[in-house]
Short mmCIF file of C-alpha atoms and ligand atoms in Angstrom, two decimals:
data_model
loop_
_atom_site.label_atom_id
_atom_site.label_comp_id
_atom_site.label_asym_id
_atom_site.label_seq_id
_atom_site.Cartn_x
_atom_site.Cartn_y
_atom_site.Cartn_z
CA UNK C 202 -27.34 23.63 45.54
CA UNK C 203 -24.81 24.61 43.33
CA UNK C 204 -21.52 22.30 42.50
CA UNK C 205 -18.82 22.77 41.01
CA UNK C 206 -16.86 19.98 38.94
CA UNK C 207 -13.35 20.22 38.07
CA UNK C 208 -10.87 17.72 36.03
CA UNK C 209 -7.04 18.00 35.63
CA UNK C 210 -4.64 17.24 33.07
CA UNK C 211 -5.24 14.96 30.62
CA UNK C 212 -8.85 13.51 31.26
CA UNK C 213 -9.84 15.45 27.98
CA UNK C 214 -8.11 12.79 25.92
CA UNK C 215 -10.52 9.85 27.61
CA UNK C 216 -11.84 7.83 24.73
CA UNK C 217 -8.87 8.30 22.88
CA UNK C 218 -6.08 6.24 23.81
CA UNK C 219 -6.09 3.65 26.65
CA UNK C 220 -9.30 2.18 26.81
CA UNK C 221 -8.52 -0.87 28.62
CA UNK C 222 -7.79 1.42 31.55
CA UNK C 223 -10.10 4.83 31.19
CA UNK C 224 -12.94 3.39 28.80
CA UNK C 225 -14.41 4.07 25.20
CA UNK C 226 -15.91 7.43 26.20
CA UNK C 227 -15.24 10.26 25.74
CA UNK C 228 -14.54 13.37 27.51
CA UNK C 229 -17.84 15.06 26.18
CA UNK C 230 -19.53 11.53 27.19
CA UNK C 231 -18.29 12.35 30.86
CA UNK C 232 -19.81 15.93 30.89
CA UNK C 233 -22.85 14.55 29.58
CA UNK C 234 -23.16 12.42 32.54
CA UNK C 235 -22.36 14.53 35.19
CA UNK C 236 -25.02 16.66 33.73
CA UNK C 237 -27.38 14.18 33.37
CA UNK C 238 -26.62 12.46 37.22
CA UNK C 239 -26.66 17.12 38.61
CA UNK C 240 -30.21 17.03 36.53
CA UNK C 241 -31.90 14.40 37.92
CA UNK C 242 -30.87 15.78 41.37
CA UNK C 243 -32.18 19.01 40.90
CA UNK C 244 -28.40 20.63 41.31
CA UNK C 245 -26.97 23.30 39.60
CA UNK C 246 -23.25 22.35 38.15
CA UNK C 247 -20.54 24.04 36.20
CA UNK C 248 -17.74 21.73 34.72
CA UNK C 249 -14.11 22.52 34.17
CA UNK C 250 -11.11 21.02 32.75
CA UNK C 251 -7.54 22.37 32.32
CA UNK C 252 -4.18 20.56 31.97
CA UNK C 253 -2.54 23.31 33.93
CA UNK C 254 -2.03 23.11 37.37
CA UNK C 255 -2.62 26.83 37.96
CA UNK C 256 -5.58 27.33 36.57
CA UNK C 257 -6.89 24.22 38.65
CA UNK C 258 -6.02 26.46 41.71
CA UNK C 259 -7.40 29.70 40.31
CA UNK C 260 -10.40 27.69 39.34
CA UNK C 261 -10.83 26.69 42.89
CA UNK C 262 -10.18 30.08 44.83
CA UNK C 263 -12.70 31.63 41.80
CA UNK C 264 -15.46 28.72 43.72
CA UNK C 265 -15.42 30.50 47.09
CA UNK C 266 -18.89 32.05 47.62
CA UNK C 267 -20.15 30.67 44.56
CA UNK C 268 -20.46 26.80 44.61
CA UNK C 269 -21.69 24.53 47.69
CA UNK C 270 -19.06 21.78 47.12
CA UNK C 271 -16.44 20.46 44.83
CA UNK C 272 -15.78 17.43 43.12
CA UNK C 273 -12.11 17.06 41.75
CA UNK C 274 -10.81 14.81 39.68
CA UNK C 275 -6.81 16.31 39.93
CA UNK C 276 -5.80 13.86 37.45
CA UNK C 277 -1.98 13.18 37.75
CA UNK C 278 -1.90 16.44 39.73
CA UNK C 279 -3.27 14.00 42.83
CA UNK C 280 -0.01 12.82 43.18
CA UNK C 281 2.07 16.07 43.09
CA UNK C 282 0.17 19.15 44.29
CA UNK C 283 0.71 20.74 46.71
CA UNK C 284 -0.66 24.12 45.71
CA UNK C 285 -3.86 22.06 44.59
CA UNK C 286 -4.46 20.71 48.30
CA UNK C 287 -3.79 24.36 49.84
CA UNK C 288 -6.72 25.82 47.28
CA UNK C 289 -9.21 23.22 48.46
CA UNK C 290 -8.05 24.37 51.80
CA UNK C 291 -8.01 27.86 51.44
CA UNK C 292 -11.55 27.93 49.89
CA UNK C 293 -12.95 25.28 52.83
CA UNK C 294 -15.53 24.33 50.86
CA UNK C 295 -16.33 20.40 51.05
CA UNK C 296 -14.71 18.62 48.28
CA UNK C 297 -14.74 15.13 46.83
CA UNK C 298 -11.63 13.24 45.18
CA UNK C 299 -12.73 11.55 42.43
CA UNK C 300 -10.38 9.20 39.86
CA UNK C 301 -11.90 6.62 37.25
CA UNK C 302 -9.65 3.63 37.96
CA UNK C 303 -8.60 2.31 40.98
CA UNK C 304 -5.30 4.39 41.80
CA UNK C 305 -4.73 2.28 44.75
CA UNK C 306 -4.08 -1.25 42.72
CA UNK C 307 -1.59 0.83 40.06
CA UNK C 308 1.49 1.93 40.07
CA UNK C 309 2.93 3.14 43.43
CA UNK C 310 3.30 6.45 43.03
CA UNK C 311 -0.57 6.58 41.70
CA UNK C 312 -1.49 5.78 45.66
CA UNK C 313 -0.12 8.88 47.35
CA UNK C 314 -2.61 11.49 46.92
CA UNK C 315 -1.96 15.05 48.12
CA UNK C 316 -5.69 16.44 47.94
CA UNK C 317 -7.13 13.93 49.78
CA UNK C 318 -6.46 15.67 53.01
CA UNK C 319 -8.45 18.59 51.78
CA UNK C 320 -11.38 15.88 50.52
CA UNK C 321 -14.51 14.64 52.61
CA UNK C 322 -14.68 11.06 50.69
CA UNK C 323 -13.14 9.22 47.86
CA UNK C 324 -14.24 7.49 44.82
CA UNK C 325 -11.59 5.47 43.10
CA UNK C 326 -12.30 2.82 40.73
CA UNK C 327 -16.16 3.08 39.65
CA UNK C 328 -15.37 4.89 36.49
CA UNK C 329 -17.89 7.52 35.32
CA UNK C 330 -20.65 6.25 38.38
CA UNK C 331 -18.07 7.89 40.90
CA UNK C 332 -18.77 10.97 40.02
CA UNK C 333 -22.47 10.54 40.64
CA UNK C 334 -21.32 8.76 43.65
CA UNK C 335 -19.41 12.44 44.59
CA UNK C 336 -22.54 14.46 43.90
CA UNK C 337 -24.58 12.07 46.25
CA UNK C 338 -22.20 12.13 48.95
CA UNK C 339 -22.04 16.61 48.71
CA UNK C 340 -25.92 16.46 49.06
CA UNK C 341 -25.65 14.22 51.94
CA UNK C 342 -23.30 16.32 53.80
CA UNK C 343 -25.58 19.37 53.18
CA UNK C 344 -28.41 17.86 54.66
O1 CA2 O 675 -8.13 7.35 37.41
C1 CA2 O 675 -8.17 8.57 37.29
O2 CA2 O 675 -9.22 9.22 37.15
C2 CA2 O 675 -6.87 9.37 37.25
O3 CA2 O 675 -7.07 10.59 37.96
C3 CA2 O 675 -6.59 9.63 35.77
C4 CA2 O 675 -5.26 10.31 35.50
C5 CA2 O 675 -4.11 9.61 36.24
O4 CA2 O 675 -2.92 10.37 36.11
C6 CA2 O 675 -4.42 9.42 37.73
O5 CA2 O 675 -3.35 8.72 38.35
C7 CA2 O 675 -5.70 8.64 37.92
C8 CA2 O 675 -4.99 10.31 33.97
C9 CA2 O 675 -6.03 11.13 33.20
C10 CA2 O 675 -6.36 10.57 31.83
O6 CA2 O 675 -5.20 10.20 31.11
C11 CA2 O 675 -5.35 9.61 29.86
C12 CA2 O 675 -4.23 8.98 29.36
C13 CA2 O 675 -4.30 8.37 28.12
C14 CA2 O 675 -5.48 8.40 27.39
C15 CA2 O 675 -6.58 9.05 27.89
C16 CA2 O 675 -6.52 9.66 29.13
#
């Protein structure tokens, strides 16, 4: 099984500012443990990261035929994209939303999310563990 992992705008400055909200660690801390969690599961994972919401979506249609399942992270781009939900669409493969904090207890614009709709499950709120949690759940839907 191969997986693809991909993170939007921004989530390369974790460890950096904010803290109290997206941790100490860093985004080469988070790669590490999505590694580490695909490793121990015998899966196969590339990880990307761009702050542009057009490379998110070429990065997506560039996953049909090659990767089993997504997880995405869409960063602020959750809230906004439209063009990021038709991708995940488009390409049909399954796909899990991931966010680090708890988007639903924020700010109210942080609990619309646009991909969802294009998403099999959601993890919100368990930090780094959700995307584990989002690898788990793409095995168990292959099986
Ligand atoms: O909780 C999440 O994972 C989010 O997807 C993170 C996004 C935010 O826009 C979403 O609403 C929820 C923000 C990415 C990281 O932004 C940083 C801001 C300051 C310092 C470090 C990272």
């Amino acid at each position: 099984m191969k997986l693809l992992v991909i993170n939007g705008p921004n989530l390369n400055m974790l460890g950096v500012r904010e803290p109290a909200l997206y941790g100490k660690q860093d985004y080469t801390a988070l790669c590490l443990y999505i590694r580490a969690a695909c490793e121990k599961r015998n899966i196969e994972v590339d990880i990307f990261q761009s702050n542009h919401e057009g490379a998110l979506v070429d990065e997506i249609q560039r996953a049909y035929g090659r990767y089993d399942g997504i997880v995405i992270n869409p960063a602020a781009y959750t809230h906004t994209s439209i063009a990021i939900l038709d991708a995940l669409k488009a390409v049909g493969l399954p796909a899990v939303e991931v966010h680090l904090t708890d988007i639903d207890t924020r700010e109210a614009f942080r609990r619309v999310s646009y991909v969802r709709d294009a998403c099999i499950a959601v993890f919100a709120g368990h930090g780094f563990e959700g995307y584990e949690m989002a690898v788990a759940q793409l095995i168990s839907a292959q099986a």
